[in-house]
Short mmCIF file of C-alpha atoms in Angstrom, two decimals:
data_model
loop_
_atom_site.label_atom_id
_atom_site.label_comp_id
_atom_site.label_asym_id
_atom_site.label_seq_id
_atom_site.Cartn_x
_atom_site.Cartn_y
_atom_site.Cartn_z
CA MET A 17 133.99 20.32 -58.70
CA PHE A 18 135.28 22.87 -60.34
CA GLU A 19 133.32 23.92 -63.81
CA THR A 20 134.98 27.03 -66.69
CA PRO A 21 132.63 29.71 -65.78
CA MET A 22 130.92 30.08 -68.89
CA PRO A 23 131.60 34.23 -70.58
CA LEU A 24 128.45 36.81 -69.67
CA TRP A 25 127.29 38.89 -71.87
CA GLU A 26 124.88 41.64 -72.28
CA VAL A 27 121.48 41.98 -73.99
CA PHE A 28 120.68 44.79 -76.12
CA ILE A 29 117.08 43.62 -77.34
CA ARG A 30 114.45 46.36 -80.07
CA ASN A 31 111.23 46.57 -79.87
CA ARG A 32 108.48 46.15 -82.33
CA SER A 33 108.42 51.06 -82.03
CA GLY A 34 111.78 51.08 -83.83
CA LEU A 35 113.59 53.06 -80.71
CA PRO A 36 116.96 52.22 -80.07
CA HIS A 37 118.18 48.85 -78.27
CA ARG A 38 118.07 49.27 -75.47
CA HIS A 39 120.24 47.29 -72.47
CA CYS A 40 117.09 44.63 -70.97
CA GLY A 41 119.73 41.61 -68.83
CA SER A 42 122.39 39.60 -69.37
CA VAL A 43 123.22 35.93 -70.40
CA HIS A 44 126.66 33.53 -69.73
CA ALA A 45 126.87 32.00 -72.70
CA THR A 46 130.09 29.85 -74.76
CA ASP A 47 129.79 31.80 -77.40
CA GLU A 48 127.81 34.64 -79.57
CA VAL A 49 125.91 32.56 -81.12
CA MET A 50 124.98 30.44 -77.82
CA ALA A 51 124.18 34.70 -76.72
CA LEU A 52 121.94 34.80 -79.00
CA GLN A 53 119.79 32.00 -78.56
CA ALA A 54 119.59 32.35 -74.95
CA ALA A 55 118.66 36.15 -75.34
CA ARG A 56 116.36 35.28 -77.51
CA ASP A 57 115.05 32.80 -75.13
CA VAL A 58 114.88 34.77 -72.46
CA TYR A 59 114.52 37.89 -72.62
CA THR A 60 111.63 37.87 -75.72
CA ARG A 61 109.64 35.40 -74.73
CA ARG A 62 106.24 37.56 -75.89
CA GLY A 63 107.06 39.55 -78.68
CA GLU A 64 108.82 42.25 -76.93
CA SER A 65 111.39 42.34 -79.84
CA VAL A 66 112.73 42.21 -83.23
CA SER A 67 116.16 42.04 -83.54
CA ILE A 68 119.00 41.10 -81.14
CA TRP A 69 122.45 42.46 -79.69
CA VAL A 70 124.74 40.67 -77.09
CA VAL A 71 127.83 42.06 -76.17
CA PRO A 72 130.97 40.18 -74.46
CA SER A 73 130.16 42.46 -70.72
CA THR A 74 134.10 42.65 -70.56
CA ALA A 75 134.17 44.43 -73.91
CA ILE A 76 131.40 47.32 -71.98
CA VAL A 77 133.99 50.49 -71.02
CA ALA A 78 132.03 51.89 -68.61
CA SER A 79 132.47 55.71 -67.32
CA ASP A 80 133.08 55.43 -63.08
CA PRO A 81 130.32 56.12 -61.09
CA SER A 82 133.48 58.11 -58.87
CA ASP A 83 133.61 60.68 -61.51
CA LYS A 84 130.17 61.88 -62.09
CA ASP A 85 130.71 65.11 -61.26
CA ALA A 86 134.04 66.32 -63.31
CA MET A 87 132.32 64.25 -65.91
CA PHE A 88 128.41 64.88 -65.84
CA GLU A 89 128.28 68.49 -63.76
CA PRO A 90 130.34 71.31 -66.27
CA THR A 91 127.21 70.57 -68.73
CA ALA A 92 124.27 71.92 -66.26
CA SER A 93 125.73 75.49 -66.36
CA LYS A 94 126.23 75.94 -70.08
CA ILE A 95 121.89 77.21 -70.07
CA TYR A 96 122.79 78.81 -73.42
CA ARG A 97 122.93 75.31 -74.97
CA HIS A 98 118.27 74.70 -74.46
CA PRO A 99 116.41 76.74 -76.92
CA THR A 100 113.80 78.55 -74.13
CA PHE A 101 117.89 80.81 -73.28
CA TYR A 102 116.51 82.44 -76.49
CA GLU A 103 114.16 84.85 -76.03
CA ILE A 104 112.08 85.61 -80.06
CA PRO A 105 109.17 88.27 -78.73
CA GLU A 106 105.91 86.55 -79.72
CA ASP A 107 105.10 88.22 -81.96
CA VAL A 108 108.13 86.08 -84.36
CA GLY A 109 105.01 83.15 -83.91
CA HIS A 110 105.87 79.89 -82.70
CA MET A 111 110.39 78.91 -83.59
CA MET B 25 107.02 32.96 -57.73
CA TYR B 26 108.05 34.61 -54.22
CA THR B 27 110.79 33.71 -51.96
CA GLN B 28 109.91 34.59 -48.09
CA ALA B 29 113.59 34.86 -46.62
CA LEU B 30 113.26 38.52 -46.71
CA ASN B 31 113.57 38.55 -42.35
CA THR B 32 117.58 37.06 -41.85
CA LYS B 33 119.32 39.25 -40.88
CA GLU B 34 122.47 40.18 -42.01
CA GLU B 35 125.55 40.78 -39.22
CA ALA B 36 126.26 44.96 -38.85
CA VAL B 37 128.49 45.49 -40.75
CA ALA B 38 131.34 48.10 -38.86
CA THR B 39 130.73 51.42 -40.80
CA ARG B 40 134.63 52.30 -41.00
CA PRO B 41 134.88 56.61 -40.14
CA GLU B 42 136.22 57.13 -43.83
CA ASP B 43 132.67 55.47 -45.40
CA ALA B 44 130.80 58.17 -43.12
CA ALA B 45 130.23 61.01 -46.26
CA LYS B 46 129.95 57.93 -48.58
CA LEU B 47 127.02 56.59 -46.77
CA ALA B 48 125.31 60.21 -46.24
CA ARG B 49 125.38 59.92 -49.66
CA PHE B 50 124.26 56.66 -50.51
CA GLN B 51 121.20 57.46 -48.23
CA ALA B 52 120.28 61.20 -49.56
CA ILE B 53 120.12 59.83 -53.36
CA VAL B 54 117.42 55.95 -52.10
CA ASP B 55 116.12 59.40 -49.92
CA VAL B 56 115.28 60.72 -53.61
CA GLU B 57 113.66 57.77 -54.97
CA ASP B 58 116.63 57.65 -57.56
CA LYS B 59 118.14 54.76 -57.71
CA ILE B 60 121.27 52.85 -57.34
CA GLU B 61 122.98 51.23 -60.13
CA PRO B 62 126.29 48.43 -60.04
CA ASN B 63 128.50 49.93 -60.01
CA ASP B 64 128.10 53.41 -57.29
CA TRP B 65 129.08 52.92 -53.10
CA MET B 66 126.83 50.70 -51.00
CA PRO B 67 126.71 50.10 -47.54
CA GLY B 68 128.10 46.84 -47.11
CA GLY B 69 125.11 45.04 -45.65
CA TYR B 70 122.67 46.62 -47.83
CA ARG B 71 125.08 44.51 -50.64
CA LYS B 72 124.88 41.03 -48.82
CA THR B 73 120.85 41.91 -48.14
CA LEU B 74 120.80 41.88 -51.31
CA GLN B 75 122.99 39.66 -53.14
CA ARG B 76 120.19 37.06 -50.73
CA GLN B 77 117.16 38.08 -51.40
CA ILE B 78 117.82 38.62 -55.00
CA SER B 79 119.31 35.12 -55.36
CA GLN B 80 117.32 33.51 -53.37
CA HIS B 81 114.46 34.56 -55.30
CA ALA B 82 115.76 33.94 -58.03
CA HIS B 83 115.97 29.89 -56.33
CA SER B 84 112.81 30.12 -55.49
CA GLU B 85 111.40 30.25 -58.77
CA ILE B 86 114.37 27.96 -59.94
CA ILE B 87 113.10 25.38 -58.06
CA GLY B 88 109.66 26.50 -58.61
CA MET B 89 109.14 24.86 -62.12
CA GLN B 90 109.18 21.63 -60.79
CA PRO B 91 105.71 21.00 -58.59
CA GLU B 92 104.24 23.03 -61.77
CA GLY B 93 106.69 20.73 -64.13
CA ASN B 94 104.86 17.34 -62.09
CA TRP B 95 101.60 18.09 -64.00
CA ILE B 96 102.84 19.25 -67.62
CA THR B 97 102.91 15.74 -69.10
CA ARG B 98 99.79 14.68 -67.19
CA ALA B 99 97.96 18.43 -67.78
CA PRO B 100 93.66 17.72 -68.86
CA SER B 101 93.87 19.48 -72.56
CA LEU B 102 96.70 20.29 -74.93
CA LYS B 103 95.23 24.87 -74.57
CA ARG B 104 96.25 23.40 -70.50
CA LYS B 105 99.54 21.46 -71.11
CA ALA B 106 100.53 25.01 -73.71
CA ALA B 107 100.10 26.93 -71.08
CA LEU B 108 101.63 24.81 -67.94
CA LEU B 109 104.86 24.60 -70.57
CA ALA B 110 105.29 28.43 -71.50
CA LYS B 111 103.90 29.27 -67.29
CA VAL B 112 107.08 26.98 -65.92
CA GLN B 113 109.10 28.47 -68.60
CA ASP B 114 108.95 31.87 -67.03
CA GLU B 115 109.94 30.35 -63.76
CA GLY B 116 112.47 29.39 -65.79
CA GLY B 117 113.19 32.87 -66.71
CA HIS B 118 112.15 34.70 -64.03
CA GLY B 119 115.16 33.08 -62.27
CA LEU B 120 117.84 34.54 -64.77
CA TYR B 121 116.87 37.82 -64.99
CA LEU B 122 116.41 37.63 -61.37
CA TYR B 123 120.02 36.42 -61.44
CA ALA B 124 121.65 38.23 -63.30
CA ALA B 125 120.64 40.88 -61.42
CA ALA B 126 122.74 39.56 -58.81
CA GLU B 127 125.46 38.97 -60.87
CA THR B 128 125.73 42.39 -60.09
CA LEU B 129 126.48 42.51 -57.39
CA GLY B 130 130.10 40.91 -57.38
CA ILE B 131 129.04 37.40 -57.12
CA SER B 132 129.06 34.85 -60.04
CA ARG B 133 125.99 33.13 -61.27
CA GLU B 134 127.67 29.74 -60.52
CA ASP B 135 128.34 30.32 -56.75
CA TYR B 136 125.09 31.73 -56.55
CA CYS B 137 124.57 27.63 -57.99
CA GLU B 138 126.47 26.30 -55.53
CA GLN B 139 124.53 28.17 -53.18
CA LEU B 140 121.61 26.32 -53.42
CA HIS B 141 122.85 23.58 -54.74
CA SER B 142 124.87 22.92 -51.30
CA GLY B 143 121.83 23.87 -49.10
CA LYS B 144 123.62 27.01 -47.95
CA ALA B 145 120.59 29.18 -49.88
CA LYS B 146 117.28 29.03 -48.77
CA TYR B 147 113.94 29.28 -51.19
CA SER B 148 110.48 29.45 -50.59
CA SER B 149 108.72 27.03 -48.72
CA ILE B 150 106.17 27.40 -50.88
CA PHE B 151 107.51 24.34 -53.47
CA ASN B 152 107.82 22.08 -50.87
CA TYR B 153 104.64 21.03 -51.41
CA PRO B 154 103.73 18.08 -52.91
CA THR B 155 101.39 19.39 -56.06
CA LEU B 156 98.41 15.89 -55.89
CA THR B 157 95.38 16.78 -58.49
CA TRP B 158 95.31 18.92 -61.33
CA ALA B 159 93.17 21.15 -58.81
CA ASP B 160 96.59 21.61 -57.63
CA MET B 161 97.80 23.51 -60.83
CA GLY B 162 94.89 26.14 -60.33
CA ILE B 163 95.43 26.72 -56.64
CA ILE B 164 99.36 27.92 -57.82
CA GLY B 165 98.32 30.44 -59.99
CA TRP B 166 95.09 31.90 -58.43
CA LEU B 167 97.15 31.66 -54.57
CA VAL B 168 100.74 31.24 -54.70
CA ASP B 169 101.33 33.31 -57.76
CA GLY B 170 98.89 35.54 -56.03
CA ALA B 171 100.33 35.43 -52.57
CA ALA B 172 104.14 36.20 -55.21
CA ILE B 173 101.81 39.83 -57.10
CA MET B 174 101.45 41.69 -54.12
CA ASN B 175 105.42 40.73 -52.62
CA GLN B 176 106.07 41.93 -55.59
CA ILE B 177 104.75 44.80 -57.03
CA PRO B 178 106.66 46.98 -54.19
CA LEU B 179 109.85 45.25 -55.51
CA CYS B 180 109.51 46.67 -59.06
CA ARG B 181 110.25 50.56 -56.48
CA CYS B 182 113.55 48.68 -55.20
CA SER B 183 116.01 51.58 -54.51
CA TYR B 184 118.48 49.30 -56.32
CA GLY B 185 118.62 49.86 -60.04
CA PRO B 186 119.41 45.48 -61.90
CA TYR B 187 116.35 44.16 -58.93
CA ALA B 188 113.66 46.51 -59.86
CA ARG B 189 113.74 46.16 -63.77
CA ALA B 190 114.43 42.60 -63.10
CA MET B 191 110.91 43.09 -61.23
CA ILE B 192 108.44 44.92 -63.22
CA ARG B 193 109.65 41.96 -66.17
CA ILE B 194 108.26 39.53 -63.67
CA CYS B 195 105.07 41.57 -62.79
CA LYS B 196 103.95 41.52 -66.26
CA GLU B 197 103.92 38.26 -66.80
CA GLU B 198 103.08 37.43 -63.06
CA SER B 199 99.77 39.02 -64.59
CA PHE B 200 99.27 35.64 -66.76
CA HIS B 201 100.28 33.06 -64.22
CA GLN B 202 98.09 34.14 -62.12
CA ARG B 203 95.17 34.78 -64.06
CA GLN B 204 94.99 31.34 -66.90
CA GLY B 205 95.79 29.41 -62.75
CA TYR B 206 92.06 31.20 -61.33
CA GLU B 207 90.64 30.59 -64.48
CA ILE B 208 91.63 27.08 -64.04
CA MET B 209 89.57 26.63 -61.03
CA ILE B 210 86.67 28.29 -61.82
CA THR B 211 86.32 25.22 -64.76
CA LEU B 212 86.81 23.43 -62.26
CA CYS B 213 84.38 24.42 -60.06
CA ARG B 214 81.55 25.08 -62.97
CA GLY B 215 82.10 21.31 -63.51
CA THR B 216 80.93 18.29 -62.06
CA ALA B 217 80.22 17.81 -58.08
CA GLU B 218 84.34 15.30 -58.24
CA GLN B 219 85.64 18.41 -60.19
CA LYS B 220 84.22 21.44 -57.46
CA ALA B 221 85.80 18.50 -54.89
CA MET B 222 88.28 19.04 -56.18
CA ALA B 223 89.03 22.07 -56.27
CA GLN B 224 88.45 22.85 -51.91
CA GLU B 225 90.07 19.64 -51.30
CA ALA B 226 93.24 21.99 -52.73
CA LEU B 227 92.27 25.14 -51.44
CA ASN B 228 92.02 23.23 -47.63
CA ARG B 229 95.36 22.43 -48.63
CA TRP B 230 97.65 25.05 -49.70
CA TRP B 231 95.40 28.85 -48.80
CA TRP B 232 97.24 28.80 -44.71
CA GLN B 233 100.14 27.91 -47.13
CA ALA B 234 100.04 31.03 -49.44
CA LEU B 235 99.64 33.10 -46.07
CA MET B 236 102.99 32.11 -45.14
CA MET B 237 104.14 33.58 -47.85
CA PHE B 238 104.47 37.10 -47.36
CA GLY B 239 106.38 35.62 -43.90
CA PRO B 240 106.41 35.99 -40.34
CA SER B 241 104.31 38.21 -38.82
CA ASP B 242 105.94 41.43 -37.86
CA LYS B 243 106.16 40.41 -34.13
CA ASP B 244 108.61 38.26 -34.89
CA SER B 245 109.92 39.77 -37.93
CA MET B 246 112.82 42.33 -36.41
CA HIS B 247 114.48 42.33 -38.90
CA SER B 248 113.20 45.14 -41.67
CA ALA B 249 114.14 48.24 -40.33
CA ASP B 250 117.01 48.09 -42.64
CA SER B 251 116.03 46.66 -45.70
CA THR B 252 112.58 49.34 -45.06
CA LYS B 253 115.40 52.25 -44.47
CA TRP B 254 117.43 51.56 -48.25
CA LYS B 255 114.08 50.79 -49.55
CA ILE B 256 114.17 47.44 -50.85
CA LYS B 257 110.67 46.23 -48.13
CA ARG B 258 107.61 48.71 -48.54
CA PHE B 259 104.96 47.12 -46.48
CA SER B 260 105.54 45.55 -43.88
CA ASN B 261 104.33 40.90 -44.16
CA ASP B 262 101.00 41.83 -42.31
CA GLU B 263 100.70 44.78 -44.57
CA LEU B 264 101.08 42.83 -47.74
CA ARG B 265 99.23 39.06 -46.21
CA GLN B 266 96.70 41.77 -44.92
CA LYS B 267 96.22 43.21 -48.85
CA PHE B 268 96.59 39.71 -50.18
CA ILE B 269 93.29 38.51 -47.70
CA ASP B 270 91.05 40.71 -48.35
CA ALA B 271 92.18 40.67 -52.33
CA THR B 272 91.82 36.54 -52.49
CA ILE B 273 88.66 35.56 -49.97
CA PRO B 274 86.05 37.58 -53.10
CA GLN B 275 87.39 35.34 -55.07
CA GLY B 276 87.42 32.66 -54.08
CA GLN B 277 83.14 33.64 -52.72
CA TYR B 278 82.69 33.83 -56.72
CA LEU B 279 84.46 30.28 -57.08
CA GLY B 280 81.36 29.09 -54.17
CA LEU B 281 84.10 27.65 -52.71
CA THR B 282 85.19 27.73 -48.84
CA PHE B 283 87.99 28.57 -46.61
CA PRO B 284 89.41 26.42 -44.40
CA ASP B 285 89.10 28.74 -41.34
CA PRO B 286 86.81 29.06 -39.10
CA GLU B 287 87.70 31.68 -37.56
CA LEU B 288 87.26 33.93 -40.65
CA LYS B 289 85.48 37.47 -40.48
CA PHE B 290 84.81 40.51 -42.01
CA ASN B 291 84.81 43.36 -39.71
CA ALA B 292 82.94 46.04 -41.21
CA SER B 293 84.85 48.55 -39.13
CA THR B 294 88.04 47.88 -40.42
CA GLY B 295 86.65 46.37 -44.13
CA HIS B 296 89.18 44.10 -43.53
CA TRP B 297 88.92 40.21 -43.23
CA GLU B 298 90.57 38.54 -40.43
CA THR B 299 91.70 35.28 -40.42
CA GLY B 300 92.57 32.91 -37.29
CA GLU B 301 96.26 32.43 -36.23
CA ILE B 302 98.37 30.44 -38.58
CA ASP B 303 100.36 27.65 -37.25
CA TRP B 304 103.51 29.66 -38.06
CA SER B 305 105.59 25.49 -36.47
CA GLU B 306 105.03 24.12 -39.52
CA PHE B 307 105.90 26.95 -40.65
CA LYS B 308 109.45 27.03 -39.55
CA ARG B 309 109.49 23.76 -39.90
CA VAL B 310 109.44 23.98 -43.31
CA VAL B 311 112.33 26.28 -43.85
CA ALA B 312 114.10 24.31 -41.49
CA GLY B 313 113.98 21.54 -44.04
CA ASP B 314 111.27 19.64 -43.16
CA GLY B 315 109.12 19.95 -45.17
CA PRO B 316 107.11 16.86 -47.27
CA CYS B 317 109.00 17.42 -50.15
CA ASN B 318 112.49 19.63 -48.92
CA ARG B 319 114.40 16.36 -49.83
CA ASP B 320 113.23 15.94 -53.37
CA ARG B 321 113.36 19.46 -54.59
CA MET B 322 117.22 19.06 -53.70
CA LYS B 323 118.77 15.89 -55.17
CA VAL B 324 115.22 16.96 -58.31
CA ARG B 325 117.59 19.88 -58.42
CA ASN B 326 121.30 18.39 -57.85
CA ALA B 327 120.94 16.08 -59.99
CA ALA B 328 119.45 18.06 -62.80
CA HIS B 329 122.59 20.22 -62.65
CA ALA B 330 124.59 17.18 -62.68
CA ALA B 331 123.43 15.56 -65.98
CA GLY B 332 123.40 18.14 -67.24
CA ALA B 333 127.27 18.73 -66.76
CA TRP B 334 128.01 17.41 -70.36
CA VAL B 335 126.17 19.82 -71.87
CA ARG B 336 128.02 22.76 -69.85
CA GLU B 337 131.35 20.66 -70.87
CA ALA B 338 130.61 20.51 -74.45
CA ALA B 339 129.10 24.17 -75.69
CA HIS B 340 132.50 25.37 -74.30
CA ALA B 341 134.65 22.19 -75.79
CA PHE B 342 132.46 23.15 -79.23
CA ALA B 343 133.18 27.16 -78.51
CA GLU B 344 136.79 26.22 -79.05
CA LYS B 345 136.83 24.32 -81.66
CA ARG B 346 135.26 26.92 -83.71
CA ARG B 347 137.57 29.78 -81.93
CA ALA B 348 140.24 28.21 -83.54
CA ARG B 349 138.63 26.86 -86.50
CA MET B 350 138.04 31.44 -87.57
CA ALA B 351 141.62 31.62 -86.06
CA THR B 352 143.22 29.37 -89.02
CA ALA B 353 140.63 29.83 -91.04
CA LYS B 354 142.63 34.25 -90.85
CA VAL B 355 145.64 33.44 -91.06
CA ALA B 356 144.74 31.30 -94.07
CA ALA B 357 143.71 33.90 -96.13
CA GLU B 358 145.85 36.45 -95.08
#
C-alpha cells in the first residue's frame, strides 16, 4: 500500500548547561507541532533539554563535502589570525 | 538491544577506475579514526553494509518491544511497571535514532519499514523466543541487554558519524536496562524458593540464546574483513562473546544461580571462562524463520502498522487543513 511519506525534520536541543542548540537527530512529522512533540519524546526522555528547535530538513543548505578543500583550506595559511603568532616579551606578563 | 546480522556479506561492488583516488581518500579518513559523514563519498559496499546493519539494528529495537511489552500489564508492582514501561519506550526510541541514522544513507524510513514488514529484512533472533515468566524480564535486562552493551560499545567508535552518535546515546540508556534487569534477578534470588526457582528456570532457557546473540563463531564467519577494514566492526564475534562470558559468570554466581552448561569451567592459565559447544543448528533454524515466535512477532508488527494507518492519514489531513487555514488567514489579513 502506498502511503504519503512524512516529511523529515532535523532536531536541535539545548541542554541545561546553557550551551547552544546542538543537532541530535531527526524525526518524521506532518507539521511543526507534531515534529516538536516527536522530538520531545524521542530525544529528551531524561531531562537532556530545556529547549528544542525543529527545522524542515529540506530547509537546510549545506556546503558540498567535495568543496571542503576550497572552502576551508585558505584559513590554514592565515596563522596571523591566532594570538600565538604575536610575540610579546615575557616581562609584559600575561596578555 | 542488538541485531546479530553483521555477518552476511554484500556482493562485492566493482570499483570503477575513477573511484580509486576517492577510495584511497576514504580509507585514509577511516584509518586516522576520522568520521565519514552522510554526504561524503563512500564505497558502495560500505553504504550497503551500513544500510543493512543499521536498519536491522533498528528493526531489532522495534521488534524487541514485544517480548517485554508482553509483561507490562502483569508487572508485580507499580515500580516495576513504570520501569518496564520506560524501558520499552526506550527500545522504541532506540529504533527511531537508528532509523534516523540509516536514512542518512539514502533510503527512507518507509522503505526500511517495508523491508521489515515484508520479511525481507532480519532482526535479532533473540526476540523470537517467548517471555514465559516475570523472571524473563530480569533475564532480558541482565543478559540480553548485557550482551547488547558488549556489542554496542565498540560501535560508538564506528567510522560512520551518524551511527556512532546514535550508539553513544543508546549505550547511555542501555545501562539502565541492564541494571534494572539484574535488580529483578537479585530480588527473585533473595525471595522465596519458588522465586529463586523461577530465576533459575529463566536462566536455563536464555543462557545459550544470549551467547548466540554475538553471531556465528569466527571460524564460520568469513565476512568481517571489509567491516573491520572500514572500522564498522572492531572485535570479532568470538572476542565479544568471550568478554560477555567473563563478565557474566561472576554476576550469575553472585545470584547463586547455576549456568546450564556442564562443561563450563575457569581456565586459570588464560584467565577466561570456557563454555561447551553452542548448538548452531538451533541458531540457524531461528534465523531462517523457524523459531518459537518468528511468525507471531511479524504478525503483531504488521497488525500494529496497519492499525496505525488511519492515524498517519489523519495527521497528514490535519496538517494539510491547518496549512490551508493559515494561508487563508494570511490572505484575509493582507
